[in-house]
Amino acid sequence: MKPIIAPSLLAADFANIQSEVNMLNASEAEWIHFDVMDGVFVPNISFGLPVLEAVRKHATKILDVHLMIQEPGRFIPQFRQAGADIITVHYEACPHLHRTVQQIKEVGAKAGVALNPHTPVQVLADIIQDLDLVLIMSVNPGFGGQQFIPQTYRKIAALKELIATASSPALIEIDGGVNQLNAAQLLATGADVLVAGNFVFSARDPLKAIAGLRSSPR
Ligand code: DX5
Ligand code: ZN
């Protein structure tokens, strides 16, 4: 199976968001990654509900919403309403993670949990069976264009084992510093979904960059 590519709109030209979305619609990417930052959980503010709603009007792809916000349980129905197909919350931002995951499922979205680089995958042992997706941060969340952390490979292998032991359907998504140099090894180690911001949007030919990532050998 070919990997799922999820270009991150964080690296798009915000003044031309409609044409950026149209470009992604015409690409081989199956998902569009949407990074929401609150300036509290992470030291940056990006965009939120009204922008998601605007993107939804044009996007023909699955909208993969990554909430880098404190206590995201406060906003689950709103993000679903605005057009999220997948809602991923951070383990580190949810004191009642089980409840938050149930909330996501109740509104009819797929449920993901993200882990910061320092958080071991084993913290998900008792919830992995309920998850559709685990997002491993391969940089510290908050900014695009950072350097990939190589410890990620070991985390993917450990997560793959956890998923198999629990017979969980969860996909493994990698977010941060993904490019043509690390894509093949990420996929060979067990990644199912690759997020890419700067690698796609800084490319001379973003369509080609997406196709290149997608056809990386596994
Ligand atoms: C970082 C975000 C990422 C970011 C990735 O906090 O979660 O999705 O957009 O950007 P690149 O691919 O440029 O590292
Ligand atoms: Zn992200």
PDB file of C-alpha atoms and ligand atoms in Angstrom:
ATOM      1  CA  MET A   1       0.000   0.000   0.000  1.00  0.00           C
ATOM      2  CA  LYS A   2       1.261   3.477  -0.842  1.00  0.00           C
ATOM      3  CA  PRO A   3       1.711   5.837   2.108  1.00  0.00           C
ATOM      4  CA  ILE A   4      -0.726   8.621   2.835  1.00  0.00           C
ATOM      5  CA  ILE A   5       0.798  12.075   2.355  1.00  0.00           C
ATOM      6  CA  ALA A   6      -0.634  14.921   4.431  1.00  0.00           C
ATOM      7  CA  PRO A   7       0.781  18.312   3.345  1.00  0.00           C
ATOM      8  CA  SER A   8       0.649  20.814   6.185  1.00  0.00           C
ATOM      9  CA  LEU A   9      -1.111  24.085   5.404  1.00  0.00           C
ATOM     10  CA  LEU A  10       1.043  25.769   8.045  1.00  0.00           C
ATOM     11  CA  ALA A  11       3.655  26.213   5.322  1.00  0.00           C
ATOM     12  CA  ALA A  12       1.171  27.462   2.696  1.00  0.00           C
ATOM     13  CA  ASP A  13       0.796  31.042   1.463  1.00  0.00           C
ATOM     14  CA  PHE A  14      -2.020  32.247   3.745  1.00  0.00           C
ATOM     15  CA  ALA A  15      -2.885  35.134   1.421  1.00  0.00           C
ATOM     16  CA  ASN A  16      -3.639  32.599  -1.310  1.00  0.00           C
ATOM     17  CA  ILE A  17      -5.113  29.798   0.714  1.00  0.00           C
ATOM     18  CA  GLN A  18      -7.777  28.907  -1.869  1.00  0.00           C
ATOM     19  CA  SER A  19      -5.253  28.348  -4.646  1.00  0.00           C
ATOM     20  CA  GLU A  20      -3.027  26.374  -2.249  1.00  0.00           C
ATOM     21  CA  VAL A  21      -5.987  24.119  -1.409  1.00  0.00           C
ATOM     22  CA  ASN A  22      -6.810  23.737  -5.105  1.00  0.00           C
ATOM     23  CA  MET A  23      -3.215  22.694  -5.743  1.00  0.00           C
ATOM     24  CA  LEU A  24      -3.503  20.035  -3.014  1.00  0.00           C
ATOM     25  CA  ASN A  25      -6.850  18.886  -4.449  1.00  0.00           C
ATOM     26  CA  ALA A  26      -5.055  18.193  -7.731  1.00  0.00           C
ATOM     27  CA  SER A  27      -2.175  16.373  -6.011  1.00  0.00           C
ATOM     28  CA  GLU A  28      -1.579  12.780  -4.942  1.00  0.00           C
ATOM     29  CA  ALA A  29      -1.987  13.764  -1.287  1.00  0.00           C
ATOM     30  CA  GLU A  30      -4.950  12.025   0.334  1.00  0.00           C
ATOM     31  CA  TRP A  31      -5.107  14.209   3.426  1.00  0.00           C
ATOM     32  CA  ILE A  32      -4.597  17.901   4.207  1.00  0.00           C
ATOM     33  CA  HIS A  33      -2.934  18.533   7.577  1.00  0.00           C
ATOM     34  CA  PHE A  34      -4.278  21.514   9.541  1.00  0.00           C
ATOM     35  CA  ASP A  35      -2.201  22.714  12.514  1.00  0.00           C
ATOM     36  CA  VAL A  36      -4.063  24.601  15.224  1.00  0.00           C
ATOM     37  CA  MET A  37      -1.876  26.363  17.838  1.00  0.00           C
ATOM     38  CA  ASP A  38      -3.131  28.308  20.847  1.00  0.00           C
ATOM     39  CA  GLY A  39      -0.020  30.112  22.121  1.00  0.00           C
ATOM     40  CA  VAL A  40      -0.396  28.222  25.434  1.00  0.00           C
ATOM     41  CA  PHE A  41       0.302  24.559  24.756  1.00  0.00           C
ATOM     42  CA  VAL A  42       2.871  25.629  22.162  1.00  0.00           C
ATOM     43  CA  PRO A  43       4.755  28.941  21.864  1.00  0.00           C
ATOM     44  CA  ASN A  44       3.021  29.985  18.650  1.00  0.00           C
ATOM     45  CA  ILE A  45      -0.451  30.896  17.340  1.00  0.00           C
ATOM     46  CA  SER A  46      -1.560  29.686  13.913  1.00  0.00           C
ATOM     47  CA  PHE A  47      -5.197  29.549  12.802  1.00  0.00           C
ATOM     48  CA  GLY A  48      -8.453  28.076  14.019  1.00  0.00           C
ATOM     49  CA  LEU A  49     -12.133  27.456  13.379  1.00  0.00           C
ATOM     50  CA  PRO A  50     -13.015  30.162  10.795  1.00  0.00           C
ATOM     51  CA  VAL A  51     -10.023  29.266   8.637  1.00  0.00           C
ATOM     52  CA  LEU A  52     -10.858  25.557   8.835  1.00  0.00           C
ATOM     53  CA  GLU A  53     -14.399  26.355   7.727  1.00  0.00           C
ATOM     54  CA  ALA A  54     -13.081  28.339   4.765  1.00  0.00           C
ATOM     55  CA  VAL A  55     -10.681  25.557   3.774  1.00  0.00           C
ATOM     56  CA  ARG A  56     -13.467  22.958   4.057  1.00  0.00           C
ATOM     57  CA  LYS A  57     -15.481  24.804   1.404  1.00  0.00           C
ATOM     58  CA  HIS A  58     -12.757  24.149  -1.164  1.00  0.00           C
ATOM     59  CA  ALA A  59     -10.931  21.015  -0.006  1.00  0.00           C
ATOM     60  CA  THR A  60     -11.878  17.718  -1.634  1.00  0.00           C
ATOM     61  CA  LYS A  61      -9.446  15.804   0.600  1.00  0.00           C
ATOM     62  CA  ILE A  62      -9.653  14.435   4.124  1.00  0.00           C
ATOM     63  CA  LEU A  63      -9.022  17.208   6.648  1.00  0.00           C
ATOM     64  CA  ASP A  64      -6.561  16.018   9.273  1.00  0.00           C
ATOM     65  CA  VAL A  65      -6.755  18.474  12.166  1.00  0.00           C
ATOM     66  CA  HIS A  66      -3.863  18.544  14.637  1.00  0.00           C
ATOM     67  CA  LEU A  67      -4.849  20.412  17.791  1.00  0.00           C
ATOM     68  CA  MET A  68      -1.843  21.857  19.604  1.00  0.00           C
ATOM     69  CA  ILE A  69      -4.093  23.461  22.207  1.00  0.00           C
ATOM     70  CA  GLN A  70      -4.510  23.030  25.964  1.00  0.00           C
ATOM     71  CA  GLU A  71      -7.554  20.932  26.973  1.00  0.00           C
ATOM     72  CA  PRO A  72      -8.883  20.454  23.429  1.00  0.00           C
ATOM     73  CA  GLY A  73     -11.986  18.727  24.856  1.00  0.00           C
ATOM     74  CA  ARG A  74     -13.491  22.222  25.084  1.00  0.00           C
ATOM     75  CA  PHE A  75     -13.639  22.520  21.285  1.00  0.00           C
ATOM     76  CA  ILE A  76     -14.278  19.077  19.774  1.00  0.00           C
ATOM     77  CA  PRO A  77     -17.842  19.669  18.444  1.00  0.00           C
ATOM     78  CA  GLN A  78     -16.783  23.028  16.989  1.00  0.00           C
ATOM     79  CA  PHE A  79     -13.872  21.532  15.055  1.00  0.00           C
ATOM     80  CA  ARG A  80     -16.067  18.735  13.728  1.00  0.00           C
ATOM     81  CA  GLN A  81     -18.703  21.282  12.712  1.00  0.00           C
ATOM     82  CA  ALA A  82     -16.038  23.351  10.931  1.00  0.00           C
ATOM     83  CA  GLY A  83     -15.084  20.360   8.790  1.00  0.00           C
ATOM     84  CA  ALA A  84     -12.532  18.136  10.542  1.00  0.00           C
ATOM     85  CA  ASP A  85     -12.549  14.488   9.428  1.00  0.00           C
ATOM     86  CA  ILE A  86      -9.763  13.462  11.796  1.00  0.00           C
ATOM     87  CA  ILE A  87      -9.161  15.190  15.122  1.00  0.00           C
ATOM     88  CA  THR A  88      -5.827  14.629  16.855  1.00  0.00           C
ATOM     89  CA  VAL A  89      -5.216  15.870  20.378  1.00  0.00           C
ATOM     90  CA  HIS A  90      -1.991  15.878  22.381  1.00  0.00           C
ATOM     91  CA  TYR A  91      -1.494  13.357  25.169  1.00  0.00           C
ATOM     92  CA  GLU A  92       0.319  16.125  27.089  1.00  0.00           C
ATOM     93  CA  ALA A  93      -2.644  18.520  26.802  1.00  0.00           C
ATOM     94  CA  CYS A  94      -5.410  16.195  28.017  1.00  0.00           C
ATOM     95  CA  PRO A  95      -5.842  15.365  31.713  1.00  0.00           C
ATOM     96  CA  HIS A  96      -8.788  13.113  30.747  1.00  0.00           C
ATOM     97  CA  LEU A  97      -7.600  11.644  27.485  1.00  0.00           C
ATOM     98  CA  HIS A  98     -10.046   8.737  27.446  1.00  0.00           C
ATOM     99  CA  ARG A  99     -12.987  11.115  27.711  1.00  0.00           C
ATOM    100  CA  THR A 100     -11.602  13.388  25.007  1.00  0.00           C
ATOM    101  CA  VAL A 101     -11.103  10.456  22.608  1.00  0.00           C
ATOM    102  CA  GLN A 102     -14.690   9.330  23.236  1.00  0.00           C
ATOM    103  CA  GLN A 103     -15.906  12.885  22.549  1.00  0.00           C
ATOM    104  CA  ILE A 104     -14.137  12.866  19.185  1.00  0.00           C
ATOM    105  CA  LYS A 105     -15.780   9.575  18.243  1.00  0.00           C
ATOM    106  CA  GLU A 106     -19.200  10.740  19.419  1.00  0.00           C
ATOM    107  CA  VAL A 107     -19.137  13.657  16.982  1.00  0.00           C
ATOM    108  CA  GLY A 108     -18.319  11.239  14.157  1.00  0.00           C
ATOM    109  CA  ALA A 109     -14.657  12.050  13.544  1.00  0.00           C
ATOM    110  CA  LYS A 110     -11.658   9.717  13.562  1.00  0.00           C
ATOM    111  CA  ALA A 111      -9.652  10.028  16.767  1.00  0.00           C
ATOM    112  CA  GLY A 112      -5.906  10.579  16.946  1.00  0.00           C
ATOM    113  CA  VAL A 113      -3.470  11.195  19.793  1.00  0.00           C
ATOM    114  CA  ALA A 114      -0.169  13.035  19.313  1.00  0.00           C
ATOM    115  CA  LEU A 115       2.989  12.518  21.358  1.00  0.00           C
ATOM    116  CA  ASN A 116       5.727  15.099  21.900  1.00  0.00           C
ATOM    117  CA  PRO A 117       9.309  13.958  21.239  1.00  0.00           C
ATOM    118  CA  HIS A 118       9.974  13.275  24.945  1.00  0.00           C
ATOM    119  CA  THR A 119       6.788  11.251  25.553  1.00  0.00           C
ATOM    120  CA  PRO A 120       7.222   7.464  25.314  1.00  0.00           C
ATOM    121  CA  VAL A 121       4.684   5.526  23.252  1.00  0.00           C
ATOM    122  CA  GLN A 122       3.998   3.222  26.209  1.00  0.00           C
ATOM    123  CA  VAL A 123       1.752   5.890  27.809  1.00  0.00           C
ATOM    124  CA  LEU A 124      -0.845   4.876  25.206  1.00  0.00           C
ATOM    125  CA  ALA A 125      -0.920   1.189  26.239  1.00  0.00           C
ATOM    126  CA  ASP A 126      -4.389   1.428  27.813  1.00  0.00           C
ATOM    127  CA  ILE A 127      -6.021   3.494  25.068  1.00  0.00           C
ATOM    128  CA  ILE A 128      -4.355   2.290  21.872  1.00  0.00           C
ATOM    129  CA  GLN A 129      -7.255  -0.047  21.054  1.00  0.00           C
ATOM    130  CA  ASP A 130      -9.610   2.976  20.830  1.00  0.00           C
ATOM    131  CA  LEU A 131      -7.426   5.083  18.533  1.00  0.00           C
ATOM    132  CA  ASP A 132      -7.636   5.496  14.762  1.00  0.00           C
ATOM    133  CA  LEU A 133      -4.304   7.301  14.619  1.00  0.00           C
ATOM    134  CA  VAL A 134      -1.176   8.017  16.630  1.00  0.00           C
ATOM    135  CA  LEU A 135       0.837  11.070  15.596  1.00  0.00           C
ATOM    136  CA  ILE A 136       4.495  10.984  16.553  1.00  0.00           C
ATOM    137  CA  MET A 137       6.018  14.464  16.671  1.00  0.00           C
ATOM    138  CA  SER A 138       9.427  14.293  15.046  1.00  0.00           C
ATOM    139  CA  VAL A 139      10.158  17.908  16.040  1.00  0.00           C
ATOM    140  CA  ASN A 140       8.961  19.923  19.036  1.00  0.00           C
ATOM    141  CA  PRO A 141       5.483  21.205  18.126  1.00  0.00           C
ATOM    142  CA  GLY A 142       4.946  24.876  17.421  1.00  0.00           C
ATOM    143  CA  PHE A 143       6.815  25.648  14.231  1.00  0.00           C
ATOM    144  CA  GLY A 144       7.339  24.350  10.729  1.00  0.00           C
ATOM    145  CA  GLY A 145      10.730  24.045   9.107  1.00  0.00           C
ATOM    146  CA  GLN A 146      12.558  22.393  12.035  1.00  0.00           C
ATOM    147  CA  GLN A 147      15.063  19.575  11.913  1.00  0.00           C
ATOM    148  CA  PHE A 148      13.906  15.967  12.164  1.00  0.00           C
ATOM    149  CA  ILE A 149      14.743  14.138  15.443  1.00  0.00           C
ATOM    150  CA  PRO A 150      16.257  10.680  14.604  1.00  0.00           C
ATOM    151  CA  GLN A 151      15.017   9.035  17.857  1.00  0.00           C
ATOM    152  CA  THR A 152      11.674   8.984  15.990  1.00  0.00           C
ATOM    153  CA  TYR A 153      12.646   5.733  14.229  1.00  0.00           C
ATOM    154  CA  ARG A 154      12.868   3.874  17.533  1.00  0.00           C
ATOM    155  CA  LYS A 155       9.530   5.286  18.606  1.00  0.00           C
ATOM    156  CA  ILE A 156       7.872   4.109  15.402  1.00  0.00           C
ATOM    157  CA  ALA A 157       9.164   0.573  15.960  1.00  0.00           C
ATOM    158  CA  ALA A 158       7.939   0.552  19.585  1.00  0.00           C
ATOM    159  CA  LEU A 159       4.552   1.947  18.566  1.00  0.00           C
ATOM    160  CA  LYS A 160       4.194  -0.627  15.800  1.00  0.00           C
ATOM    161  CA  GLU A 161       4.667  -3.346  18.413  1.00  0.00           C
ATOM    162  CA  LEU A 162       2.147  -1.752  20.792  1.00  0.00           C
ATOM    163  CA  ILE A 163      -0.427  -1.525  17.975  1.00  0.00           C
ATOM    164  CA  ALA A 164       0.113  -5.159  16.950  1.00  0.00           C
ATOM    165  CA  THR A 165      -0.126  -6.452  20.538  1.00  0.00           C
ATOM    166  CA  ALA A 166      -3.469  -4.690  21.035  1.00  0.00           C
ATOM    167  CA  SER A 167      -4.732  -5.501  17.517  1.00  0.00           C
ATOM    168  CA  SER A 168      -5.425  -1.782  17.203  1.00  0.00           C
ATOM    169  CA  PRO A 169      -6.425  -0.280  13.827  1.00  0.00           C
ATOM    170  CA  ALA A 170      -4.365   2.845  14.550  1.00  0.00           C
ATOM    171  CA  LEU A 171      -2.319   4.388  11.747  1.00  0.00           C
ATOM    172  CA  ILE A 172       1.121   5.823  12.509  1.00  0.00           C
ATOM    173  CA  GLU A 173       1.563   9.435  11.375  1.00  0.00           C
ATOM    174  CA  ILE A 174       4.908  11.280  11.455  1.00  0.00           C
ATOM    175  CA  ASP A 175       4.935  15.062  11.778  1.00  0.00           C
ATOM    176  CA  GLY A 176       7.929  17.405  11.560  1.00  0.00           C
ATOM    177  CA  GLY A 177      10.993  17.687   9.354  1.00  0.00           C
ATOM    178  CA  VAL A 178       9.831  15.038   6.887  1.00  0.00           C
ATOM    179  CA  ASN A 179      11.558  15.191   3.493  1.00  0.00           C
ATOM    180  CA  GLN A 180      12.835  13.010   0.655  1.00  0.00           C
ATOM    181  CA  LEU A 181      15.892  12.041   2.729  1.00  0.00           C
ATOM    182  CA  ASN A 182      14.044  10.416   5.641  1.00  0.00           C
ATOM    183  CA  ALA A 183      10.743   9.345   4.033  1.00  0.00           C
ATOM    184  CA  ALA A 184      11.899   5.908   2.890  1.00  0.00           C
ATOM    185  CA  GLN A 185      13.325   4.962   6.285  1.00  0.00           C
ATOM    186  CA  LEU A 186      10.215   6.262   8.070  1.00  0.00           C
ATOM    187  CA  LEU A 187       8.025   4.091   5.868  1.00  0.00           C
ATOM    188  CA  ALA A 188      10.307   1.081   6.171  1.00  0.00           C
ATOM    189  CA  THR A 189      10.144   1.399   9.972  1.00  0.00           C
ATOM    190  CA  GLY A 190       6.347   1.395   9.947  1.00  0.00           C
ATOM    191  CA  ALA A 191       4.953   4.867   9.274  1.00  0.00           C
ATOM    192  CA  ASP A 192       1.619   4.973   7.395  1.00  0.00           C
ATOM    193  CA  VAL A 193       1.131   8.734   7.050  1.00  0.00           C
ATOM    194  CA  LEU A 194       3.747  11.428   6.399  1.00  0.00           C
ATOM    195  CA  VAL A 195       3.025  15.079   7.173  1.00  0.00           C
ATOM    196  CA  ALA A 196       5.137  17.527   5.193  1.00  0.00           C
ATOM    197  CA  GLY A 197       4.994  21.316   5.391  1.00  0.00           C
ATOM    198  CA  ASN A 198       8.080  23.072   4.150  1.00  0.00           C
ATOM    199  CA  PHE A 199       9.244  20.197   2.002  1.00  0.00           C
ATOM    200  CA  VAL A 200       6.061  20.496  -0.083  1.00  0.00           C
ATOM    201  CA  PHE A 201       5.394  24.216  -0.068  1.00  0.00           C
ATOM    202  CA  SER A 202       9.003  25.349  -0.549  1.00  0.00           C
ATOM    203  CA  ALA A 203       9.458  22.992  -3.475  1.00  0.00           C
ATOM    204  CA  ARG A 204       9.641  24.465  -6.957  1.00  0.00           C
ATOM    205  CA  ASP A 205       7.053  21.879  -7.940  1.00  0.00           C
ATOM    206  CA  PRO A 206       4.897  20.941  -4.927  1.00  0.00           C
ATOM    207  CA  LEU A 207       2.921  18.326  -6.934  1.00  0.00           C
ATOM    208  CA  LYS A 208       6.155  16.561  -7.782  1.00  0.00           C
ATOM    209  CA  ALA A 209       7.365  16.805  -4.168  1.00  0.00           C
ATOM    210  CA  ILE A 210       4.147  15.123  -2.981  1.00  0.00           C
ATOM    211  CA  ALA A 211       4.351  12.411  -5.644  1.00  0.00           C
ATOM    212  CA  GLY A 212       8.006  11.821  -4.727  1.00  0.00           C
ATOM    213  CA  LEU A 213       7.213  11.291  -1.050  1.00  0.00           C
ATOM    214  CA  ARG A 214       4.336   9.008  -1.936  1.00  0.00           C
ATOM    215  CA  SER A 215       6.445   6.747  -4.096  1.00  0.00           C
ATOM    216  CA  SER A 216       9.337   6.471  -1.618  1.00  0.00           C
ATOM    217  CA  PRO A 217      10.434   2.832  -1.397  1.00  0.00           C
ATOM    218  CA  ARG A 218       9.226   1.113   1.779  1.00  0.00           C
TER     219      ARG A 218
HETATM  220  C1  DX5 B   1       4.608  21.564  13.854  1.00  0.00           C
HETATM  221  C2  DX5 B   1       3.422  21.097  13.071  1.00  0.00           C
HETATM  222  C3  DX5 B   1       3.756  20.444  11.774  1.00  0.00           C
HETATM  223  C4  DX5 B   1       4.468  21.349  10.799  1.00  0.00           C
HETATM  224  C5  DX5 B   1       5.408  20.501   9.999  1.00  0.00           C
HETATM  225  O1  DX5 B   1       4.231  21.905  15.135  1.00  0.00           O
HETATM  226  O2  DX5 B   1       2.673  20.135  13.819  1.00  0.00           O
HETATM  227  O3  DX5 B   1       2.618  19.862  11.166  1.00  0.00           O
HETATM  228  O4  DX5 B   1       3.611  22.028   9.931  1.00  0.00           O
HETATM  229  O5  DX5 B   1       6.158  21.318   9.185  1.00  0.00           O
HETATM  230  P1  DX5 B   1       7.505  20.830   8.494  1.00  0.00           P
HETATM  231  O6  DX5 B   1       7.148  19.669   7.612  1.00  0.00           O
HETATM  232  O7  DX5 B   1       7.972  22.023   7.789  1.00  0.00           O
HETATM  233  O8  DX5 B   1       8.441  20.382   9.617  1.00  0.00           O
HETATM  234 ZN    ZN B   2       1.035  18.999  12.720  1.00  0.00          ZN
END
